[in-house]
PDB file of C-alpha atoms and ligand atoms in Angstrom:
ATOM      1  CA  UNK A  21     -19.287  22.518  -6.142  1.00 57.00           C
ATOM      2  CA  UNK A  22     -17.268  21.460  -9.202  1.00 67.00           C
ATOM      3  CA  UNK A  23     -18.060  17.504  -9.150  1.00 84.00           C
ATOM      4  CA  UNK A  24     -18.257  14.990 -12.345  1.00 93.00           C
ATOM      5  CA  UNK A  25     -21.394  12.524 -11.633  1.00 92.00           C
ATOM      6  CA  UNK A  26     -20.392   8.895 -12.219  1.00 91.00           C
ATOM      7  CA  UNK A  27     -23.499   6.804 -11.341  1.00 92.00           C
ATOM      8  CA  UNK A  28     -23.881   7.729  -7.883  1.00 95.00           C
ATOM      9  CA  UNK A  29     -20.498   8.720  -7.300  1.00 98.00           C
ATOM     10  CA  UNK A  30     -19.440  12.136  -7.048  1.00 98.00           C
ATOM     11  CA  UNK A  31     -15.826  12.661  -8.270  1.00 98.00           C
ATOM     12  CA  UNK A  32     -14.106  16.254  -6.822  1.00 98.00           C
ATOM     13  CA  UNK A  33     -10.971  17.859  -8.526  1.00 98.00           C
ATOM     14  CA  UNK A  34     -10.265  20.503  -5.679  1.00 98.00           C
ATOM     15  CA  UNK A  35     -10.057  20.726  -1.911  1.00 98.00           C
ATOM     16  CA  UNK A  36     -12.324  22.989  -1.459  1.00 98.00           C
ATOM     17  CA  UNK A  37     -14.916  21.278  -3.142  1.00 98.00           C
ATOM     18  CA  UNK A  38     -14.571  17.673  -1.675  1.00 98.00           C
ATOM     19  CA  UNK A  39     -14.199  19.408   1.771  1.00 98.00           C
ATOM     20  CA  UNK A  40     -17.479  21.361   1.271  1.00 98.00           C
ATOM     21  CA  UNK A  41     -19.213  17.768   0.458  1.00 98.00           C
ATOM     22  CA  UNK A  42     -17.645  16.283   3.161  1.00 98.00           C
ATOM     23  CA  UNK A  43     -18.345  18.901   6.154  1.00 98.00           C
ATOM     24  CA  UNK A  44     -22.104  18.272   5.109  1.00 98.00           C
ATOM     25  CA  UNK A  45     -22.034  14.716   5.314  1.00 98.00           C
ATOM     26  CA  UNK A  46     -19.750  14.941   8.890  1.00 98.00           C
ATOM     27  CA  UNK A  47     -22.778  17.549   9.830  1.00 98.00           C
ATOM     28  CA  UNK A  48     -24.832  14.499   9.756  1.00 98.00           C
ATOM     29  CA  UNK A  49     -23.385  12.768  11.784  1.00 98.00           C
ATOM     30  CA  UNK A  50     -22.072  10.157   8.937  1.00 98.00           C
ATOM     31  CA  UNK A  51     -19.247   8.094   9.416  1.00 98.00           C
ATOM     32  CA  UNK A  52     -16.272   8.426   6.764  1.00 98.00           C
ATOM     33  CA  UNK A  53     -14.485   5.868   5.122  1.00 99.00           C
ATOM     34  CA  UNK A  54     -11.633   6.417   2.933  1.00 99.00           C
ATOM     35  CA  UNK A  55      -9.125   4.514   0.412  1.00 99.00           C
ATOM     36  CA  UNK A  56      -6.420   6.484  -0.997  1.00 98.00           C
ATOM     37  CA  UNK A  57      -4.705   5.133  -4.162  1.00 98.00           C
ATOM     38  CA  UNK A  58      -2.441   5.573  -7.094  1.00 98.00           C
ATOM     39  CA  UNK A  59      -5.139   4.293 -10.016  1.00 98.00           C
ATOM     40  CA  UNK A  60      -5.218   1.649 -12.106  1.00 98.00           C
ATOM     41  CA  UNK A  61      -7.610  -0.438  -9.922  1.00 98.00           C
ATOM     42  CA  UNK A  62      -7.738  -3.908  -9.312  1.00 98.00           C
ATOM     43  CA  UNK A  63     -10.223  -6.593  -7.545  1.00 98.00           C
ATOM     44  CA  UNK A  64      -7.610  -5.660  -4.477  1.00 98.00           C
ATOM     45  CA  UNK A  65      -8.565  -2.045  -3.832  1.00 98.00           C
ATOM     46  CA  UNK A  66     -12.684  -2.563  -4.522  1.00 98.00           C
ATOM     47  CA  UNK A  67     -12.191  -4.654  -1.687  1.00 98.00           C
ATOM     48  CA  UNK A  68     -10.786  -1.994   0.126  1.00 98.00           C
ATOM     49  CA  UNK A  69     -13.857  -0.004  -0.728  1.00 98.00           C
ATOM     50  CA  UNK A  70     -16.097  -3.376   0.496  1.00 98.00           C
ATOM     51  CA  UNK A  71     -14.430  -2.820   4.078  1.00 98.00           C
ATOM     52  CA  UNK A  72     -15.111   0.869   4.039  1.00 98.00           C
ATOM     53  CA  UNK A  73     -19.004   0.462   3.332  1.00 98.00           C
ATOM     54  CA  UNK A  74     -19.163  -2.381   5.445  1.00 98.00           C
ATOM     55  CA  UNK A  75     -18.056  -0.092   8.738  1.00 98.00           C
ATOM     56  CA  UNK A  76     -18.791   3.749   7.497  1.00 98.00           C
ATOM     57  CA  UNK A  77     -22.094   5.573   6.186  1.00 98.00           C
ATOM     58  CA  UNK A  78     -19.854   7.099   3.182  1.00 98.00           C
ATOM     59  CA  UNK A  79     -16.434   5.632   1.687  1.00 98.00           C
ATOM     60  CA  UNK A  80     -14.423   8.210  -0.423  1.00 99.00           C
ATOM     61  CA  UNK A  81     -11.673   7.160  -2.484  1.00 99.00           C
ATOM     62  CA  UNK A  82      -8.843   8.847  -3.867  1.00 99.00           C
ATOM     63  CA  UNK A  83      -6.901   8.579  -7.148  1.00 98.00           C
ATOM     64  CA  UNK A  84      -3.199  10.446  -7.299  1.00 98.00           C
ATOM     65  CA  UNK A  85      -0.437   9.362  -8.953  1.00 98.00           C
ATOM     66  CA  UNK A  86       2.375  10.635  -5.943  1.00 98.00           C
ATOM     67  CA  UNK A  87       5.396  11.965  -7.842  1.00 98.00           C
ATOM     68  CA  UNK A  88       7.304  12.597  -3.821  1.00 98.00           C
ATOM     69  CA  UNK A  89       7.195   8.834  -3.625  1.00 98.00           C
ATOM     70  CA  UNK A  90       8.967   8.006  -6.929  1.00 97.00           C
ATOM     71  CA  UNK A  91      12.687   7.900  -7.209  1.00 95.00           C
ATOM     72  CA  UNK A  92      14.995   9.387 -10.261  1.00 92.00           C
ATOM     73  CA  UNK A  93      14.903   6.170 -11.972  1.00 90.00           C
ATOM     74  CA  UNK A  94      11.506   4.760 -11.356  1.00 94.00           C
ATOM     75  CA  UNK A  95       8.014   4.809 -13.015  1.00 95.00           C
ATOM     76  CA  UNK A  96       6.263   7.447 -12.554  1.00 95.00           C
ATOM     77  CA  UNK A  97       5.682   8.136 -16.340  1.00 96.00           C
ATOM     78  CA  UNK A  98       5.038   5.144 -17.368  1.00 95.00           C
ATOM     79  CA  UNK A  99       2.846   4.491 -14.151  1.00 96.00           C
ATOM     80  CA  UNK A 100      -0.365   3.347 -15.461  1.00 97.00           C
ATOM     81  CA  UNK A 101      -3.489   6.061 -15.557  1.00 98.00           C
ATOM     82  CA  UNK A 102      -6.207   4.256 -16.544  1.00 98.00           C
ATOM     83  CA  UNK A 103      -9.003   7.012 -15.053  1.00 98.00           C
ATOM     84  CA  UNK A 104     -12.371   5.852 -17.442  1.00 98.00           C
ATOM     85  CA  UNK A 105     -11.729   1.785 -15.961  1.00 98.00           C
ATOM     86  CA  UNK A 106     -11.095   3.085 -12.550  1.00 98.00           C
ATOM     87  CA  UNK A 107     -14.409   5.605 -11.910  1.00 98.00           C
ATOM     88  CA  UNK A 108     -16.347   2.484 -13.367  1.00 98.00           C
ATOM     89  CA  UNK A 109     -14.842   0.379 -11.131  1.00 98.00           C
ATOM     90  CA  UNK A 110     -15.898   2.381  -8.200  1.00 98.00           C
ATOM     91  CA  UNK A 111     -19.158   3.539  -9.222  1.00 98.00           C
ATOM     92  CA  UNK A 112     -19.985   0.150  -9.288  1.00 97.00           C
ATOM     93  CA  UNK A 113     -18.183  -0.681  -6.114  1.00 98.00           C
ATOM     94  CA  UNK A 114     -19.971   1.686  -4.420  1.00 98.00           C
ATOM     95  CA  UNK A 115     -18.148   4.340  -3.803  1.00 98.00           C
ATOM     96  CA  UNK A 116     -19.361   7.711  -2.693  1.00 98.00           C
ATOM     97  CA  UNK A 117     -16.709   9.735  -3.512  1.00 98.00           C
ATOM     98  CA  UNK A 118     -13.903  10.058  -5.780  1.00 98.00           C
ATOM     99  CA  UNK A 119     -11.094  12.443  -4.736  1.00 98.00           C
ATOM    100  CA  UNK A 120      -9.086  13.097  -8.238  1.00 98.00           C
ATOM    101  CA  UNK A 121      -6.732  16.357  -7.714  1.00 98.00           C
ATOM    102  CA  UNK A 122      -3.637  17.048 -10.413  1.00 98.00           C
ATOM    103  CA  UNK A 123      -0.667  17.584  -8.911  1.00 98.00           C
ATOM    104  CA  UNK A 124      -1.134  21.498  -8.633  1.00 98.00           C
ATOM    105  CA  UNK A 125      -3.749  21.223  -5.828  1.00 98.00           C
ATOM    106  CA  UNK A 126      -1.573  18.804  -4.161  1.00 98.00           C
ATOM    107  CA  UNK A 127       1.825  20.462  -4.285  1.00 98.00           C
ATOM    108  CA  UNK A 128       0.828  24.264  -5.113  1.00 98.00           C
ATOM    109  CA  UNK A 129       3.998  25.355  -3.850  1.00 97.00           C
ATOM    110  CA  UNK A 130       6.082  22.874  -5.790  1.00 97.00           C
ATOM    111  CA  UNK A 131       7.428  19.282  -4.713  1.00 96.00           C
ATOM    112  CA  UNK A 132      10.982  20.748  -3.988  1.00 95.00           C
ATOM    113  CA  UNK A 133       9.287  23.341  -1.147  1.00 95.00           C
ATOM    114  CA  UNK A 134       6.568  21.339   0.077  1.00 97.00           C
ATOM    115  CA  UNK A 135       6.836  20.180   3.816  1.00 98.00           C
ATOM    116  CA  UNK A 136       7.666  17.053   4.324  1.00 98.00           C
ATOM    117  CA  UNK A 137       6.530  14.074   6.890  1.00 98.00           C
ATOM    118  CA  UNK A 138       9.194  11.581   7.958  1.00 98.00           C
ATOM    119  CA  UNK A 139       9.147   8.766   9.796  1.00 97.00           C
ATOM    120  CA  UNK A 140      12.550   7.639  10.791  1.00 96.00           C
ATOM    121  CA  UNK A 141      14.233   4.738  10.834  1.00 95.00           C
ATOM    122  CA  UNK A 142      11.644   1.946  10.142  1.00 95.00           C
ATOM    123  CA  UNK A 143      11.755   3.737   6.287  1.00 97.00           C
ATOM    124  CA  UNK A 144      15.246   3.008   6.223  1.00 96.00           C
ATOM    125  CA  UNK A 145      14.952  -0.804   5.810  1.00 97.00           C
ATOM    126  CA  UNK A 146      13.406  -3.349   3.564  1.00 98.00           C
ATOM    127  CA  UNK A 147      12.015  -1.396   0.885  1.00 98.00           C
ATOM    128  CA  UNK A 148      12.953   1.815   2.292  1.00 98.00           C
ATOM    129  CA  UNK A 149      17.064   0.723   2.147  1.00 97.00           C
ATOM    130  CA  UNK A 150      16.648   0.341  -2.137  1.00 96.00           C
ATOM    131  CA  UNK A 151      13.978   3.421  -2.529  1.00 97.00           C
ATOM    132  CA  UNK A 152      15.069   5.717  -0.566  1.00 96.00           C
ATOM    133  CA  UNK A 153      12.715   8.931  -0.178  1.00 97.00           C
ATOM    134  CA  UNK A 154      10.123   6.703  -0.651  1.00 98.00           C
ATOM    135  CA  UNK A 155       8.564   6.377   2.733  1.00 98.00           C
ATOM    136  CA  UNK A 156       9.277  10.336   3.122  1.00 98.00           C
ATOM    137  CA  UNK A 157       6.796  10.880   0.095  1.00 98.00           C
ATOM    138  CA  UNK A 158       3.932   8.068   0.856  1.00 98.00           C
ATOM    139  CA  UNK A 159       3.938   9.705   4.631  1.00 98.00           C
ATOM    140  CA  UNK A 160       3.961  13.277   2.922  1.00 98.00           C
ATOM    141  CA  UNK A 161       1.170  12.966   0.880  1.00 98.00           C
ATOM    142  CA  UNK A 162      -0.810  10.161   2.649  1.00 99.00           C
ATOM    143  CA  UNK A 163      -1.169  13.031   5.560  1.00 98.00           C
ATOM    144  CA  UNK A 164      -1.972  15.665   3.698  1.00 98.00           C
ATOM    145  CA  UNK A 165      -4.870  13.197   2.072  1.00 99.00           C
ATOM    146  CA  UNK A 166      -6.079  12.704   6.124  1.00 98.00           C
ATOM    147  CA  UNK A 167      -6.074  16.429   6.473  1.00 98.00           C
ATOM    148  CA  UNK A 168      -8.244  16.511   3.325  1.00 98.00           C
ATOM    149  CA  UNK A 169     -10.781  13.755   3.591  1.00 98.00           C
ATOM    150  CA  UNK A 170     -10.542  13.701   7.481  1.00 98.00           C
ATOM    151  CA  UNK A 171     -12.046  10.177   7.509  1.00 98.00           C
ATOM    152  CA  UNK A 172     -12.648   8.267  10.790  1.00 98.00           C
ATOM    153  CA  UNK A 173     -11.370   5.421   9.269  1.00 98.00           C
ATOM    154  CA  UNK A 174      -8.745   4.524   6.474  1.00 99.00           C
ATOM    155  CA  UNK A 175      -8.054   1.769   4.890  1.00 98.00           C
ATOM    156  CA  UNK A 176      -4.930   0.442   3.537  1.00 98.00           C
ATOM    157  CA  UNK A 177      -3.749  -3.026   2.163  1.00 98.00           C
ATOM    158  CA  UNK A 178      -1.749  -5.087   3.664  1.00 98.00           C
ATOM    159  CA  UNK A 179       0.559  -6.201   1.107  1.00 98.00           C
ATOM    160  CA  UNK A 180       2.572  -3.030   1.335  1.00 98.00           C
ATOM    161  CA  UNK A 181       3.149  -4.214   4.876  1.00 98.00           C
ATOM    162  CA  UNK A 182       6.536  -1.880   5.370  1.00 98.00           C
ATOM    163  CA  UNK A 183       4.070   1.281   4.028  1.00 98.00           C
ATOM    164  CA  UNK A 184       0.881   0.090   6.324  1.00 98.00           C
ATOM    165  CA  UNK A 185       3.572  -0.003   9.310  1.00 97.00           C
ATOM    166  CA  UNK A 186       4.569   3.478   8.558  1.00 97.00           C
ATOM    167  CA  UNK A 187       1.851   5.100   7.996  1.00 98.00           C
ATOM    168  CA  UNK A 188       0.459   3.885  11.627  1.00 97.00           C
ATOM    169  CA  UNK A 189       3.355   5.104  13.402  1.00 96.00           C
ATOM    170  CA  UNK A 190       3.134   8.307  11.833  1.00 98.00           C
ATOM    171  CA  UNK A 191      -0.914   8.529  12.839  1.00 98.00           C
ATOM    172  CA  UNK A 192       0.115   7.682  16.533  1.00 98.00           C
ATOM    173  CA  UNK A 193       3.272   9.832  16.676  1.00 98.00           C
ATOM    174  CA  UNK A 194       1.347  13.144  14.960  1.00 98.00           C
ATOM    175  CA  UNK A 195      -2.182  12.368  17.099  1.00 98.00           C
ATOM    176  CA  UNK A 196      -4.233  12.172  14.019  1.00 98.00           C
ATOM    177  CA  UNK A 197      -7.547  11.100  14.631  1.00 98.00           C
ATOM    178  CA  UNK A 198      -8.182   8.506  12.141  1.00 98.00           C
ATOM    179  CA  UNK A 199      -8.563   4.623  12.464  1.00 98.00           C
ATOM    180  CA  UNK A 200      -5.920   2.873  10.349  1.00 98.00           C
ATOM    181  CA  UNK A 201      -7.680  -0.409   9.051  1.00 98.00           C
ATOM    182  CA  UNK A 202      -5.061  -3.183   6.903  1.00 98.00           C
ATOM    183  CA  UNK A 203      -6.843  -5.261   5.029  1.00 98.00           C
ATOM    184  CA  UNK A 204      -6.112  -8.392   3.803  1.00 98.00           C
ATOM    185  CA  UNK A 205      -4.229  -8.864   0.256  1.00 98.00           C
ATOM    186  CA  UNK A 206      -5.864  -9.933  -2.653  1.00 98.00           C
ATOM    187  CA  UNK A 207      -4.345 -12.896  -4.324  1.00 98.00           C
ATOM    188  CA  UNK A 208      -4.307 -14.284  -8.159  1.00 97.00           C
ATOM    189  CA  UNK A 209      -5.686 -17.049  -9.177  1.00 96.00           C
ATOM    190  CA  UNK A 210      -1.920 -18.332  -8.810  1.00 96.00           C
ATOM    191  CA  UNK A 211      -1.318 -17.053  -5.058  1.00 97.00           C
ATOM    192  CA  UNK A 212       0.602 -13.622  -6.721  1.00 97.00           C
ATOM    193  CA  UNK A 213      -0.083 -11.054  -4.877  1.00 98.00           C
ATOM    194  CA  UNK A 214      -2.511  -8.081  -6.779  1.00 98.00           C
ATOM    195  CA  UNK A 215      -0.300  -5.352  -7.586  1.00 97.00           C
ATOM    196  CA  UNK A 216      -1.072  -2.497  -9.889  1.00 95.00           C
ATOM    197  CA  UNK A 217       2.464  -3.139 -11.282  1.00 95.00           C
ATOM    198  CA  UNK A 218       1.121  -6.905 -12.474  1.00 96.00           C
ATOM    199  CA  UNK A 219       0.821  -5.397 -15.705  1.00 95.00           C
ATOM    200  CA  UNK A 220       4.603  -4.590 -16.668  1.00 95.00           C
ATOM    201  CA  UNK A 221       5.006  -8.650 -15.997  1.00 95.00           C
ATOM    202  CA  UNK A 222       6.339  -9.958 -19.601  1.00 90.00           C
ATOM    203  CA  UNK A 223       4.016 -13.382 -20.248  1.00 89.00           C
ATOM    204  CA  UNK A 224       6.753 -15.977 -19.583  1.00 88.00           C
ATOM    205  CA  UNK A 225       7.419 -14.129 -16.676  1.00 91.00           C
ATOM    206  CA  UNK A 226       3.784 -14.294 -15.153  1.00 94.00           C
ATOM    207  CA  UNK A 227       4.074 -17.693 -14.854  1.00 93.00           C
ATOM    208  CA  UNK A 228       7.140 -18.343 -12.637  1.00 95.00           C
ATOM    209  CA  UNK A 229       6.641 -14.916 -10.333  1.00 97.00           C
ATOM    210  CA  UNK A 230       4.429 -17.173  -8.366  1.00 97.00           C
ATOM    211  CA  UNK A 231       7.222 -18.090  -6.489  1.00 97.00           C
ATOM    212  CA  UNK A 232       7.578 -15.104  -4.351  1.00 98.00           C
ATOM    213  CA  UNK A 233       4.840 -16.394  -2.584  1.00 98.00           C
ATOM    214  CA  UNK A 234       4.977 -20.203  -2.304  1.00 98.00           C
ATOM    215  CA  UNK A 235       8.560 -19.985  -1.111  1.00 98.00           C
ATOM    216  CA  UNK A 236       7.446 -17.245   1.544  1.00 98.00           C
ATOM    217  CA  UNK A 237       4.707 -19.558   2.740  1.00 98.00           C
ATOM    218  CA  UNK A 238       7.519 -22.611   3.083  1.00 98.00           C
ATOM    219  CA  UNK A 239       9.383 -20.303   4.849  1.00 98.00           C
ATOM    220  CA  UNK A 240       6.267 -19.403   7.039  1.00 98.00           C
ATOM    221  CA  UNK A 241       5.811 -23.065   7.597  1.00 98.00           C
ATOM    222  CA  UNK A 242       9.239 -24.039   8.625  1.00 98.00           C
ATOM    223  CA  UNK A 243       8.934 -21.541  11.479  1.00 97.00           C
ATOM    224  CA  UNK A 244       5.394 -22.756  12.190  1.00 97.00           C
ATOM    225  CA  UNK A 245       7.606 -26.406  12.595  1.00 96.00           C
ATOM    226  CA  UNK A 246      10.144 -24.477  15.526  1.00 96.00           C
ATOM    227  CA  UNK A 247      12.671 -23.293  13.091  1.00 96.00           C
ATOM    228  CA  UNK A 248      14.347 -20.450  14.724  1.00 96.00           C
ATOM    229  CA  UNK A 249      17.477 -19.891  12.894  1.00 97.00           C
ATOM    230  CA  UNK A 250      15.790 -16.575  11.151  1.00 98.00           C
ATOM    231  CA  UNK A 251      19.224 -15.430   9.189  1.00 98.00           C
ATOM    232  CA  UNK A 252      19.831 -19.123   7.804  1.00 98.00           C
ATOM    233  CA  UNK A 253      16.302 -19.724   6.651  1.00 98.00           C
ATOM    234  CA  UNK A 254      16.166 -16.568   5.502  1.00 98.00           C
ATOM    235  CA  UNK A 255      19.174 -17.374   2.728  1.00 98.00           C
ATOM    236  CA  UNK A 256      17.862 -20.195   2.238  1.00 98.00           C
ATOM    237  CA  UNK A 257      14.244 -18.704   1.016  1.00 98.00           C
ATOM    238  CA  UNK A 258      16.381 -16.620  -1.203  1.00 98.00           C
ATOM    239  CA  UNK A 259      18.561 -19.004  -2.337  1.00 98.00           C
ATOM    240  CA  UNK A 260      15.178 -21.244  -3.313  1.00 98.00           C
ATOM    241  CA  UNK A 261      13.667 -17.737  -5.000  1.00 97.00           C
ATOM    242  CA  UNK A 262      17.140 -16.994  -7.166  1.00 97.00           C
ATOM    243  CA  UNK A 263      17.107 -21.143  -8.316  1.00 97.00           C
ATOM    244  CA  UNK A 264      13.769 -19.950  -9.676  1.00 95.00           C
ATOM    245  CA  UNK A 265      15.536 -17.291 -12.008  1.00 94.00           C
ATOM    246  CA  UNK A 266      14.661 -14.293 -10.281  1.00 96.00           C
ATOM    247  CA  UNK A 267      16.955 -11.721  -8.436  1.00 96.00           C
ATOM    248  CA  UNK A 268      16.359 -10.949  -4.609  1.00 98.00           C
ATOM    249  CA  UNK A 269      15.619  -7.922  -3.103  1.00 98.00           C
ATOM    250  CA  UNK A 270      15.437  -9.190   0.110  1.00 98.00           C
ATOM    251  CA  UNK A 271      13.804 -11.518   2.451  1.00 98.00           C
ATOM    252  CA  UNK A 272      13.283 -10.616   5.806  1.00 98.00           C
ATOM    253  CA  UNK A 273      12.043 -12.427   9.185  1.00 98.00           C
ATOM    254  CA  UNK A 274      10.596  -9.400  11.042  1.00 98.00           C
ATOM    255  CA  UNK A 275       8.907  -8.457  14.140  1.00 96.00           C
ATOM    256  CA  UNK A 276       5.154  -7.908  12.649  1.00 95.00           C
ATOM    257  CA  UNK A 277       4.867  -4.444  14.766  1.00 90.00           C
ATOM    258  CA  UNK A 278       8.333  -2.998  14.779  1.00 90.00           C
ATOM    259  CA  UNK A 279       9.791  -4.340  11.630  1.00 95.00           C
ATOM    260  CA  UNK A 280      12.797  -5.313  13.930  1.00 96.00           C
ATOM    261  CA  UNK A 281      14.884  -8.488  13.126  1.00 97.00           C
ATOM    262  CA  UNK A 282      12.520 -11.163  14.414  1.00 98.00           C
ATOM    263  CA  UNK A 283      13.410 -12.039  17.939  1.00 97.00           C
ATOM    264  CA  UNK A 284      13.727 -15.910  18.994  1.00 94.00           C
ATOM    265  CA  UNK A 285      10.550 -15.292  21.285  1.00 95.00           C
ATOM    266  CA  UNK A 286       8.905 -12.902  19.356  1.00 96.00           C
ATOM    267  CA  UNK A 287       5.143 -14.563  18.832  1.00 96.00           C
ATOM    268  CA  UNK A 288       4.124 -11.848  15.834  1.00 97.00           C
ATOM    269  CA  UNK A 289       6.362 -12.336  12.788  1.00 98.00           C
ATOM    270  CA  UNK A 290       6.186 -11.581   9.240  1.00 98.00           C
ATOM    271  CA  UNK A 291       8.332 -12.849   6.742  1.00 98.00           C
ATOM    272  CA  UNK A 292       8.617 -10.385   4.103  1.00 98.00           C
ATOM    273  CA  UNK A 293      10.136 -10.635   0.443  1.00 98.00           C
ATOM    274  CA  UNK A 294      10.508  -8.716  -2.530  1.00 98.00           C
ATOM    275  CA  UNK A 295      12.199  -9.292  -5.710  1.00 98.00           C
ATOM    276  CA  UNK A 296      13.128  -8.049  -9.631  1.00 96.00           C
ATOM    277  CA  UNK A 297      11.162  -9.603 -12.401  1.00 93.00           C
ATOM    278  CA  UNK A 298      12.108  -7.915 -15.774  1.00 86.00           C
ATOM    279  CA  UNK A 299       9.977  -4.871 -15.747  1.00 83.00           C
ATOM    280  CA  UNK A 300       8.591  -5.022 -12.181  1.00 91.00           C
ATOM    281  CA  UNK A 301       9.892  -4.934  -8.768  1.00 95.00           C
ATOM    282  CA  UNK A 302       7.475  -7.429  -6.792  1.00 97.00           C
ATOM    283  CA  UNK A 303       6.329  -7.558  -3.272  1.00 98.00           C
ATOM    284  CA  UNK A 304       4.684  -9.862  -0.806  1.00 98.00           C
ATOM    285  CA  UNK A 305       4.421 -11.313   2.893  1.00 98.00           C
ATOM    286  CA  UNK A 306       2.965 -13.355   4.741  1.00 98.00           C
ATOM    287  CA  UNK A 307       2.469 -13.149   8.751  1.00 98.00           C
ATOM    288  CA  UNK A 308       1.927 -15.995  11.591  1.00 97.00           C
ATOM    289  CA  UNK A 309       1.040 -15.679  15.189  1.00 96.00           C
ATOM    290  CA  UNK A 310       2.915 -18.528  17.227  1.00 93.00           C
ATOM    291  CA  UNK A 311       0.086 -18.202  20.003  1.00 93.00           C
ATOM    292  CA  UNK A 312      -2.576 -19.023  17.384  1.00 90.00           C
ATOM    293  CA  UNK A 313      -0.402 -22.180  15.775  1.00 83.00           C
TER     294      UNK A 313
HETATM  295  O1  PAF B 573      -0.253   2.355  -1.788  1.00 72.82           O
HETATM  296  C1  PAF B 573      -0.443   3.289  -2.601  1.00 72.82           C
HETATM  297  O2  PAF B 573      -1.142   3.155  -3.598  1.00 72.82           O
HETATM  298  C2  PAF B 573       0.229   4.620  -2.347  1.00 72.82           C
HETATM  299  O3  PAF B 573       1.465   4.459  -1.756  1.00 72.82           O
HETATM  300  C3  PAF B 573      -0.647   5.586  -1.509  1.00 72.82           C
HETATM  301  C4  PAF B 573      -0.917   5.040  -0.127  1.00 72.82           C
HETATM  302  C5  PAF B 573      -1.976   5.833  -2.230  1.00 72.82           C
HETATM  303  C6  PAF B 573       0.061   6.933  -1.360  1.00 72.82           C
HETATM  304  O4  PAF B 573       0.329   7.519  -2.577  1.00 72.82           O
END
């Protein structure tokens, strides 16, 4: 067994030794929770950790910083690792078990031979259309984490809605038995959205990123009211978003389960958004079912 002991938390480096841990606890008939993510851990993913112990015996999380999902020009160096912070964090969350493996145990044969996962077309929109080979490395590495920790249920937030979408399709299309729970996102004091990328905002623009959201939720309201001209309230959202100073991604009217173009009678939506501050790329949504209205 080669664990670190953080309060009650045991934290693995290999495979083989959080597999060994976990094939005992499965032995005993305990149910496994897990919460895979990239470090630097905020209020968002201990909550993540809250709905695992809530429904499972044991929650495991995991901490790897995915190089597959990162393009040329992104962050991955400067990506903040901030291990010390985020083992306190979940020690005192709760967690059982922290999954940390370098990028050797992940990809021993190197990134450029590994085997890949992809899930077509819905990656090729929204975020997918201006990162591409993103999806293609979440869904990569996000199974081989299921093959690792083979939880029974994991949990994901929900304001990566696009990646949440994704990764179910690719549990139902490759029959892997694990119960995908989104969970919902954790919000600033302000209404921003908690994003492990808060921290490249510069201080002037912290205040005004806000508006990702508020203008969203207008634009969820407006269809709440019997809008239904999706493409012209969807320039207008982005029009109201660029008057604030910042440059559009996109926003997008969507069916909540397919990602499609919302349909006029489509009774699941979810208006999506994301857009460039300075030194971060932000994202957000918010959803609405018209039979609950
Ligand atoms: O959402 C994240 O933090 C990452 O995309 C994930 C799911 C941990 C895969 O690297």
């Amino acid at each position: 067994m080669d664990a670190a002991v953080a309060g009650n938390m045991k934290i693995f480096h290999t495979i083989s030794g959080q597999r060994d841990v976990l094939r005992e606890e499965r032995r005993s008939g305990k149910k496994i929770g897990f919460v895979p993510t990239m470090g630097n851990l905020h209020e968002g993913h201990l909550q993540l950790v809250g709905l695992g112990k809530d429904s499972c015996d044991v929650v495991v999380a995991s901490i790897f910083v995915n190089p597959l999902q990162f393009g040329l020009n992104e962050d991955w160096e400067k990506y903040p690792r901030t291990f010390d912070d985020d083992v306190k964090k979940l020690a005192s969350a709760g967690c059982d078990y922290l999954f940390y493996p370098d990028e050797k145990e992940i990809y021993p044969n190197g990134m450029a031979d590994q085997t890949r996962v992809v899930v077509p077309t819905m990656t090729d929109i929204l975020c997918g259309a201006s990162r591409p080979g993103h999806f293609e490395g979440v869904t990569t590495v996000v199974s081989k984490l299921l093959h690792i920790v083979q939880p029974d249920e994991a949990i994901f937030g929900i304001k990566d809605f696009q990646q949440l979408a994704v990764i179910r399709r690719m549990v139902e299309d490759l029959c892997i038995p694990v119960d995908i729970i989104g969970a919902p996102i954790a919000r600033d004091y302000d209404g921003l959205a908690l994003s492990s990328r808060n921290c490249y905002l510069t201080e002037e623009e912290r205040s005004g990123v806000k508006i990702l959201y508020e203008t969203l939720c207008w634009c969820r309201e407006e269809i709440v009211n019997g809008r239904r001209d999706f493409s012209h309230l969807e320039a207008l959202t982005t029009e109201k978003i660029e008057k604030g100073g910042f440059r559009i991604d996109y926003v997008s009217i969507r069916n909540a389960k397919s990602l499609e173009p919302a349909a006029h009678d489509d009774m699941d939506i979810t208006v999506l958004g994301a857009m460039y501050a300075m030194g971060a790329r932000l994202i957000d949504n918010v959803s609405l079912n018209l039979n609950e209205v």
